[in-house]
Short mmCIF file of C-alpha atoms in Angstrom, two decimals:
data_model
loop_
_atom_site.label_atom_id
_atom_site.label_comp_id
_atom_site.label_asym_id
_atom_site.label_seq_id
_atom_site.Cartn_x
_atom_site.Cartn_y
_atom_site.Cartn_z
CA UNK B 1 0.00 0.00 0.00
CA UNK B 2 2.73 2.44 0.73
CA UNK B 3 4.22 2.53 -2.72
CA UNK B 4 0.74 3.70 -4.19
CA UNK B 5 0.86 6.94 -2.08
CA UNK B 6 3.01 10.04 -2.80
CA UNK B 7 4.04 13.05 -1.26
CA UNK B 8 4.87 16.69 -3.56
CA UNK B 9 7.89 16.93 -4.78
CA UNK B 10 8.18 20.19 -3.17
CA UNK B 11 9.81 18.07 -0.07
CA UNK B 12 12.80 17.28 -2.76
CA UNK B 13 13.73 21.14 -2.39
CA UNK B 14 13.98 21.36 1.08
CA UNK B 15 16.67 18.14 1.23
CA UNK B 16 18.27 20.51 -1.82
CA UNK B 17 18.14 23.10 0.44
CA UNK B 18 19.52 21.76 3.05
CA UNK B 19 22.57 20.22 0.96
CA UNK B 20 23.64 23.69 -0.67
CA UNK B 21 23.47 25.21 3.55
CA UNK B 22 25.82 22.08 3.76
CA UNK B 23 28.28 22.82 0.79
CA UNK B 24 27.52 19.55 -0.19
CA UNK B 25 26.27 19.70 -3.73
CA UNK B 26 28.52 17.48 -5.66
CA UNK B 27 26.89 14.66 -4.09
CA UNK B 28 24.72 12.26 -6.78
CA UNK B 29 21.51 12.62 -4.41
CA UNK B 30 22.07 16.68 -4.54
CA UNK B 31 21.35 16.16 -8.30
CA UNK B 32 18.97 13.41 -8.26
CA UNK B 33 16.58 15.84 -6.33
CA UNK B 34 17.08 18.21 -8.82
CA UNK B 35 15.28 15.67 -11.15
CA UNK B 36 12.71 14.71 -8.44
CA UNK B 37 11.78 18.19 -7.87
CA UNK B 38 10.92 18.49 -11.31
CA UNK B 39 8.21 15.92 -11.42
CA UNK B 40 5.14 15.73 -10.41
CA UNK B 41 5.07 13.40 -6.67
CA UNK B 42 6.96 10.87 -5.76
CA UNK B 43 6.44 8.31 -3.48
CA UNK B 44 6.40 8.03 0.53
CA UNK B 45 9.26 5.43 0.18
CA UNK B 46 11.32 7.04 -2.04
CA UNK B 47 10.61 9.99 0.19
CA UNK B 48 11.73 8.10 2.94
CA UNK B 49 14.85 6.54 1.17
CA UNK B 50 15.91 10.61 0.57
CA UNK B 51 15.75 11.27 4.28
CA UNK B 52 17.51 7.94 5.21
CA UNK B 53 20.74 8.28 3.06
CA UNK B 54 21.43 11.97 4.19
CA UNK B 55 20.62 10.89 8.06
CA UNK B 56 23.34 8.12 7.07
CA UNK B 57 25.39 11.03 4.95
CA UNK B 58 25.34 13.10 8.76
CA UNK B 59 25.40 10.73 11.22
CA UNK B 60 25.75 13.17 13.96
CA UNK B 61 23.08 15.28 12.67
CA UNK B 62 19.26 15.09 13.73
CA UNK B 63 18.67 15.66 9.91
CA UNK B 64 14.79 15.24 10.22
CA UNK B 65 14.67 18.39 12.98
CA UNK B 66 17.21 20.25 10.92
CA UNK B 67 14.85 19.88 7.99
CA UNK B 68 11.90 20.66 9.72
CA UNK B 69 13.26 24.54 11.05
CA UNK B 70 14.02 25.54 7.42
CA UNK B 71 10.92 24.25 6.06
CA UNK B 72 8.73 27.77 4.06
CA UNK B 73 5.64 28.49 2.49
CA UNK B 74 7.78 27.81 -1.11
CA UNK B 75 8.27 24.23 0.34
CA UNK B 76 4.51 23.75 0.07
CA UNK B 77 3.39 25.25 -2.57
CA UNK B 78 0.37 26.84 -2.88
CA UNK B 79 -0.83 25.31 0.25
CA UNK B 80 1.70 27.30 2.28
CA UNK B 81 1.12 30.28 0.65
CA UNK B 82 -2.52 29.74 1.52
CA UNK B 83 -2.23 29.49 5.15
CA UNK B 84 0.17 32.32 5.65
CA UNK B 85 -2.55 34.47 3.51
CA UNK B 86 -5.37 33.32 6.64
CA UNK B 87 -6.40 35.72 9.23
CA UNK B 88 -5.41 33.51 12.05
CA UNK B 89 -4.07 30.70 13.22
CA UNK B 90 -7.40 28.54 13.49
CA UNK B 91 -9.04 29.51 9.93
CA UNK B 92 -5.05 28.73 8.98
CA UNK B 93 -5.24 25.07 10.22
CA UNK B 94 -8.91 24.85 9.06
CA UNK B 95 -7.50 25.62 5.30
CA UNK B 96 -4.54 23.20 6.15
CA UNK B 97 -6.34 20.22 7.06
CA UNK B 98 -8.99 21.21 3.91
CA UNK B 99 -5.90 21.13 1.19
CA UNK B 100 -3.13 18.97 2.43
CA UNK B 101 -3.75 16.52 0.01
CA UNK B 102 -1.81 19.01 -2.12
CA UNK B 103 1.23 18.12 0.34
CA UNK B 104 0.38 14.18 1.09
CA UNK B 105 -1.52 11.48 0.18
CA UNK B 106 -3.28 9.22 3.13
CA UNK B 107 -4.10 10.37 6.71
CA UNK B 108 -5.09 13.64 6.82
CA UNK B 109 -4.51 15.81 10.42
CA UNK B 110 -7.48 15.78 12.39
CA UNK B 111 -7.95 18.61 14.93
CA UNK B 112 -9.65 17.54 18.15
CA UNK B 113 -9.59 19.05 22.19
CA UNK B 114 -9.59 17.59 25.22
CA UNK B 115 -10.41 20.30 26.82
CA UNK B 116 -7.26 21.70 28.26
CA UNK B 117 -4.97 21.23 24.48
CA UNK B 118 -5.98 21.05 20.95
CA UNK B 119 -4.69 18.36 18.82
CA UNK B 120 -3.38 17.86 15.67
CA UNK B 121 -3.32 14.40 15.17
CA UNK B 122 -2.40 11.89 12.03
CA UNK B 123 -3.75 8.50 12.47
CA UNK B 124 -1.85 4.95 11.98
CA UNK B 125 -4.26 3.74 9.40
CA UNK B 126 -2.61 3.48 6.12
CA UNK B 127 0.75 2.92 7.71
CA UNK B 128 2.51 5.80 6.35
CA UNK B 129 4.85 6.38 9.76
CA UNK B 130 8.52 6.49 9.44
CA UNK B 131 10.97 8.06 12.08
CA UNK B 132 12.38 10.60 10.25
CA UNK B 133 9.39 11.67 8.07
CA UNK B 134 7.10 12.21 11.12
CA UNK B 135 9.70 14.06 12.84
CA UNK B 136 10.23 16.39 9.66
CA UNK B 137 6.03 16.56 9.05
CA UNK B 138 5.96 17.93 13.05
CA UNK B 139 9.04 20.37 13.45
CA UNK B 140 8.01 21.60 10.01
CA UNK B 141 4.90 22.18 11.39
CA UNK B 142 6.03 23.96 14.72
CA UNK B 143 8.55 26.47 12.06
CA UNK B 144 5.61 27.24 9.69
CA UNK B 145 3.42 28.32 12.51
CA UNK B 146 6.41 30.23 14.21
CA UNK B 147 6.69 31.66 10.82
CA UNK B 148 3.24 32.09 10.19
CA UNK B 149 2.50 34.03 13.76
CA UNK B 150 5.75 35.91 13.78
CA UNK B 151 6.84 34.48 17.05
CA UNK B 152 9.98 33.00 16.31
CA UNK B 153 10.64 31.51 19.91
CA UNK B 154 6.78 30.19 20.06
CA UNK B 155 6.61 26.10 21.77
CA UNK B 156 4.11 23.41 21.10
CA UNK B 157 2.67 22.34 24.01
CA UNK B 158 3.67 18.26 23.29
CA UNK B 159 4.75 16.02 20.62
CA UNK B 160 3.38 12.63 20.05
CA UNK B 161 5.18 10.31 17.88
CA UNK B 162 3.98 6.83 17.44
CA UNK B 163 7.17 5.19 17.07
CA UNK B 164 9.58 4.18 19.93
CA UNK B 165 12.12 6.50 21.63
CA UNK B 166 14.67 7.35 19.64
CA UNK B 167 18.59 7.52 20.05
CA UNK B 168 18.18 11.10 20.38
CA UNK B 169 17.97 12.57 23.71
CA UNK B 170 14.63 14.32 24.67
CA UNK B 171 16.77 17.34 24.71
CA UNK B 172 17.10 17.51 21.19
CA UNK B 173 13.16 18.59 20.99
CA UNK B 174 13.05 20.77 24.10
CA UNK B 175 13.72 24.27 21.42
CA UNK B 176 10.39 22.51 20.17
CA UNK B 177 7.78 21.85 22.86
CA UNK B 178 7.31 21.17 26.84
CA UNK B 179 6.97 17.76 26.36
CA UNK B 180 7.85 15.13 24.04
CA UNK B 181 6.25 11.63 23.96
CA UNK B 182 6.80 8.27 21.75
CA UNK B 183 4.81 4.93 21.19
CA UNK B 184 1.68 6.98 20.99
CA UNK B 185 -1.60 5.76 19.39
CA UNK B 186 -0.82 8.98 16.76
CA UNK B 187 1.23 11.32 15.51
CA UNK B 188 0.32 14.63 16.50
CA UNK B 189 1.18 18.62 17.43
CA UNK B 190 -0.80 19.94 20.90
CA UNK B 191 -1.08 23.94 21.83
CA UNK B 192 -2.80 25.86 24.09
CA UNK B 193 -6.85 26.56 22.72
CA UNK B 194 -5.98 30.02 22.63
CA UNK B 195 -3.04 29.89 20.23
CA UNK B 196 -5.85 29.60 17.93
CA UNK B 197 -6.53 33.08 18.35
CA UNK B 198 -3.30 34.55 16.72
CA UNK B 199 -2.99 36.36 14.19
CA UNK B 200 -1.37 36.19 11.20
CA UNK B 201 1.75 37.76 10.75
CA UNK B 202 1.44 38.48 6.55
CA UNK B 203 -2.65 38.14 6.45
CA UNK B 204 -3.85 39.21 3.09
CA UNK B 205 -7.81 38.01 2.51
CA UNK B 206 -7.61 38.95 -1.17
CA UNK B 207 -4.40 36.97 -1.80
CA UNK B 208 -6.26 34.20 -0.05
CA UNK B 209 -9.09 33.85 -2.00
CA UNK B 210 -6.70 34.08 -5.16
CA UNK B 211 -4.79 31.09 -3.51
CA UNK B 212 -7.70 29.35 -2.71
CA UNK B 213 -9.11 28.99 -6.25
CA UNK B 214 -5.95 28.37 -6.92
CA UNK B 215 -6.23 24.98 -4.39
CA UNK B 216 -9.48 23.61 -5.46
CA UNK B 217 -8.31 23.44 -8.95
CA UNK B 218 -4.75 22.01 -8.18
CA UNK B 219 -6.12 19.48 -5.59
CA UNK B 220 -8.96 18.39 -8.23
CA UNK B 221 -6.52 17.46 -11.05
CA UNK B 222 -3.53 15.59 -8.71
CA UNK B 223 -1.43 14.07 -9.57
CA UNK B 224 -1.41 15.55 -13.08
CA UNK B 225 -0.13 19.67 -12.66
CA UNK B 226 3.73 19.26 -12.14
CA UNK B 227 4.82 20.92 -9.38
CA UNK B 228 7.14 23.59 -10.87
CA UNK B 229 3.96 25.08 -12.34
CA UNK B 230 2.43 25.13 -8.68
CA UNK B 231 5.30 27.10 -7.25
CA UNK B 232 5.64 28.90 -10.09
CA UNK B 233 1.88 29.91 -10.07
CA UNK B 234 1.96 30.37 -6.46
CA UNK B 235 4.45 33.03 -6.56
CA UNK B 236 3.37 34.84 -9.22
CA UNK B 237 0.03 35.32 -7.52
CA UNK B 238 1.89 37.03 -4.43
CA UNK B 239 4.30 39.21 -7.30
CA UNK B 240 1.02 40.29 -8.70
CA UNK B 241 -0.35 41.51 -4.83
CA UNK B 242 2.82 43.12 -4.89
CA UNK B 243 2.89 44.98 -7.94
CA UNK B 244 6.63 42.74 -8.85
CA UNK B 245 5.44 40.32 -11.46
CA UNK B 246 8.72 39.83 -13.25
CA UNK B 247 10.84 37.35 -13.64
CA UNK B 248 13.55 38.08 -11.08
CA UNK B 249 11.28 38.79 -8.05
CA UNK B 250 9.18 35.06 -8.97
CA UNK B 251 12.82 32.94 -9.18
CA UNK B 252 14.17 34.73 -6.01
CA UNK B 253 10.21 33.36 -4.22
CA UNK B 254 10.97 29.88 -5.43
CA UNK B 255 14.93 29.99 -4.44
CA UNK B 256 16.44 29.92 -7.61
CA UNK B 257 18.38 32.49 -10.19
CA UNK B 258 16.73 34.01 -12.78
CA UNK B 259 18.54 31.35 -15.54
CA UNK B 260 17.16 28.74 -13.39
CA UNK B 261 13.52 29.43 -13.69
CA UNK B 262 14.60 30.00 -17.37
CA UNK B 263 15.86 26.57 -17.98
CA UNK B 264 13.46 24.66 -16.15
CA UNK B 265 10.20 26.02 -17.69
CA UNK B 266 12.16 25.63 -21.03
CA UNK B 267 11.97 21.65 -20.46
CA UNK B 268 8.07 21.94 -20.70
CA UNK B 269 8.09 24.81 -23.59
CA UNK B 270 7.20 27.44 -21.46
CA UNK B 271 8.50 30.82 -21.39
CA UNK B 272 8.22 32.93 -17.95
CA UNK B 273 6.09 35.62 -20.00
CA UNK B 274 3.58 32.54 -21.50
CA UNK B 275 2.94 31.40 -17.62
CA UNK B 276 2.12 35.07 -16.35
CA UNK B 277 -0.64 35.63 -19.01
CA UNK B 278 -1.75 32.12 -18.60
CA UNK B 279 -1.97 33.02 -14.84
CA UNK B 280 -3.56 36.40 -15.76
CA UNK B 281 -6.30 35.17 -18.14
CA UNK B 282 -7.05 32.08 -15.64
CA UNK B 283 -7.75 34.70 -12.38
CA UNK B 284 -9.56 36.99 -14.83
CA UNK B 285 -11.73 34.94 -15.86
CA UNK B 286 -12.70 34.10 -12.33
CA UNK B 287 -13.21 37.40 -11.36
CA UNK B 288 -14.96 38.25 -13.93
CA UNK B 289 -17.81 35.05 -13.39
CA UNK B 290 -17.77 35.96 -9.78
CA UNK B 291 -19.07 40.03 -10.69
CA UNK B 292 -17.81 41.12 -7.22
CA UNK B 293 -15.38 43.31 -8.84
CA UNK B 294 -15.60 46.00 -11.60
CA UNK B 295 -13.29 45.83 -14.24
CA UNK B 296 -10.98 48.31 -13.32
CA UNK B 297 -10.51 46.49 -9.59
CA UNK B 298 -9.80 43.30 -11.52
CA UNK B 299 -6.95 45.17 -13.83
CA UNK B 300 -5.41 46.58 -10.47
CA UNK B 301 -5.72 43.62 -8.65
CA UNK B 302 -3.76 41.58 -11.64
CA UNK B 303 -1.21 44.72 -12.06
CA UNK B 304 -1.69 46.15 -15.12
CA UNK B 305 -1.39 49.63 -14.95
CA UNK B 306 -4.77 50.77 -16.62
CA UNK B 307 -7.80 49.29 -17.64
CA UNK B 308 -7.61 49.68 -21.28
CA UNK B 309 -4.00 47.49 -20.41
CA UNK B 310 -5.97 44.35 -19.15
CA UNK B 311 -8.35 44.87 -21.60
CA UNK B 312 -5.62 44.19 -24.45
CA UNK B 313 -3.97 41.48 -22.57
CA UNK B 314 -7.19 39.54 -22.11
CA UNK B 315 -8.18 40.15 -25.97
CA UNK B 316 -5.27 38.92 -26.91
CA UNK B 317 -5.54 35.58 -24.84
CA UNK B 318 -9.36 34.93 -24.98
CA UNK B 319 -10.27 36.30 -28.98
CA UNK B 320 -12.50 38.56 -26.58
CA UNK B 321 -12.70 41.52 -24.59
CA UNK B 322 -13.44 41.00 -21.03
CA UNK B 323 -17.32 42.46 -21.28
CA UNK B 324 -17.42 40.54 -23.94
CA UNK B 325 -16.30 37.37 -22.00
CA UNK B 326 -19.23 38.26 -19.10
CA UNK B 327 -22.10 39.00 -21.40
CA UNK B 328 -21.27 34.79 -22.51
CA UNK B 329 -20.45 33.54 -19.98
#
């Protein structure tokens, strides 16, 4: 069963990540990844094969903890990008638990309280638990909300793993939590109930609903789109909140040079300009079926710098003007 589940490739560019902190980029895995990151998913065991051979590369190295403090919104896609859009913390984790099928296949987290800690908990049922991938899923998950609340020095109240203790000392997970705690029934993440109150550090409710469009169709096509596109998609939606929709400010979002991006959307005959009025037309046209926003809002909102702009642009994609586009649709 495990070899018929995947995980996004966007977990390939973290272990890159991690291997250019470490100088370490000659190695054959360092370029294998580069390959990996490319596709579409790849499976929990080859997942799992990654994190083994560069535990093995650093033996003295908790590699899974390591990996889990650098992990980013870019390493998730549009999924991360969508939770650090939320309001707070709670409608964060309700858009988490709705979407991370983008991120994993089998369990999904399941929040629950037992009255004095919530819980986010992954269940044992498709056997998907391996020491160092749970241990990267959970200190990933105490960064990105660190990250996500701006409270760098923020603690998780206690970590359940479901495997037995470790080598490690508990020590090694006090930066972490209070408590730590193997052979449990589940994986899971507790907090206080009123961590669910905090705010979001970089909340933007328009960029959110942009993402979360975004999500529904990504997560209703897997495993087809190809991940690149999702990153690349994902940060060109925040360029365009920001008014930066060129090619420089996108590659330096997904971690890469400006050749980079070049080369890799060159392997699937796409050129940087192609994707952003791909992008363009695809919002658009939501916009426009939604009505909530006049046509000079939806211009703005996509950066163009007048109406009449958009207006051209979408011509030129659709064979149709925008009015023309909501009078058929």
């Amino acid at each position: 069963m495990q070899t018929q589940f995947q995980v996004s490739g966007d977990l390939a560019g973290l272990v890159r990540q991690y291997l250019q902190q470490q100088q370490d980029c000659d190695w054959f895995l360092y370029q294998e990844l580069e390959t990996i990151a490319a596709n579409n998913r790849i499976t929990f065991e080859r997942w799992w094969h990654i994190l083994e051979a560069l535990q093995a590369r650093y033996p003295d190295k908790n590699i899974a903890l390591e990996l889990g403090a650098n992990v980013r919104p870019v390493h998730l896609g549009v999924l991360g990008y969508l939770v650090l859009a939320c309001n707070t913390m709670a409608e964060a984790l309700l858009e988490f638990q709705r979407y991370q099928g983008l991120l994993h296949d089998g369990d999904r987290a399941q929040a629950s309280s037992d009255g004095n800690l919530m819980m986010l908990s992954w269940s044992r049922h498709y056997q998907l638990n391996h020491v160092l991938s749970d241990q990267v899923l959970i200190s990933g998950m105490v960064s990105f909300i660190r990250t996500m609340v701006g409270q760098p020095e923020l603690k998780a109240s206690r970590l359940c793993f479901s495997f037995p203790r470790p080598d490690w000392p508990d020590e090694v997970y006090q930066p972490l939590c209070e408590e730590v705690l193997f052979d449990q029934p589940a994986t899971a993440i507790c907090f206080p109930p009123e961590y669910l109150n905090l705010p979001v550090a970089n909340s933007d409710p328009d960029l959110k609903a942009l993402l979360e469009q975004q999500a529904q169709a990504m997560l209703a096509i897997l495993p087809q789109q190809d991940d690149l596109i999702i990153h690349l998609r994902a940060a060109l939606l925040k360029a365009l909140r920001k008014g930066q929709a060129t090619s420089e400010f996108v590659a330096s979002e997904l971690h890469m040079s400006e050749r980079t991006l070049f080369r890799r959307l060159q392997q699937y005959d796409f050129t940087f300009k192609q994707i952003l009025a791909q992008t363009r037309t695809e919002l658009a046209k939501e916009q426009l079926k939604s009505g909530q926003l006049t046509l000079a809002e939806i211009a703005l909102l996509l950066g163009y710098s007048e109406q009449s702009a958009f207006n051209r642009a979408f011509k030129r994609e659709t064979g149709m003007t925008p009015r023309q586009y909501q009078q058929n649709d």
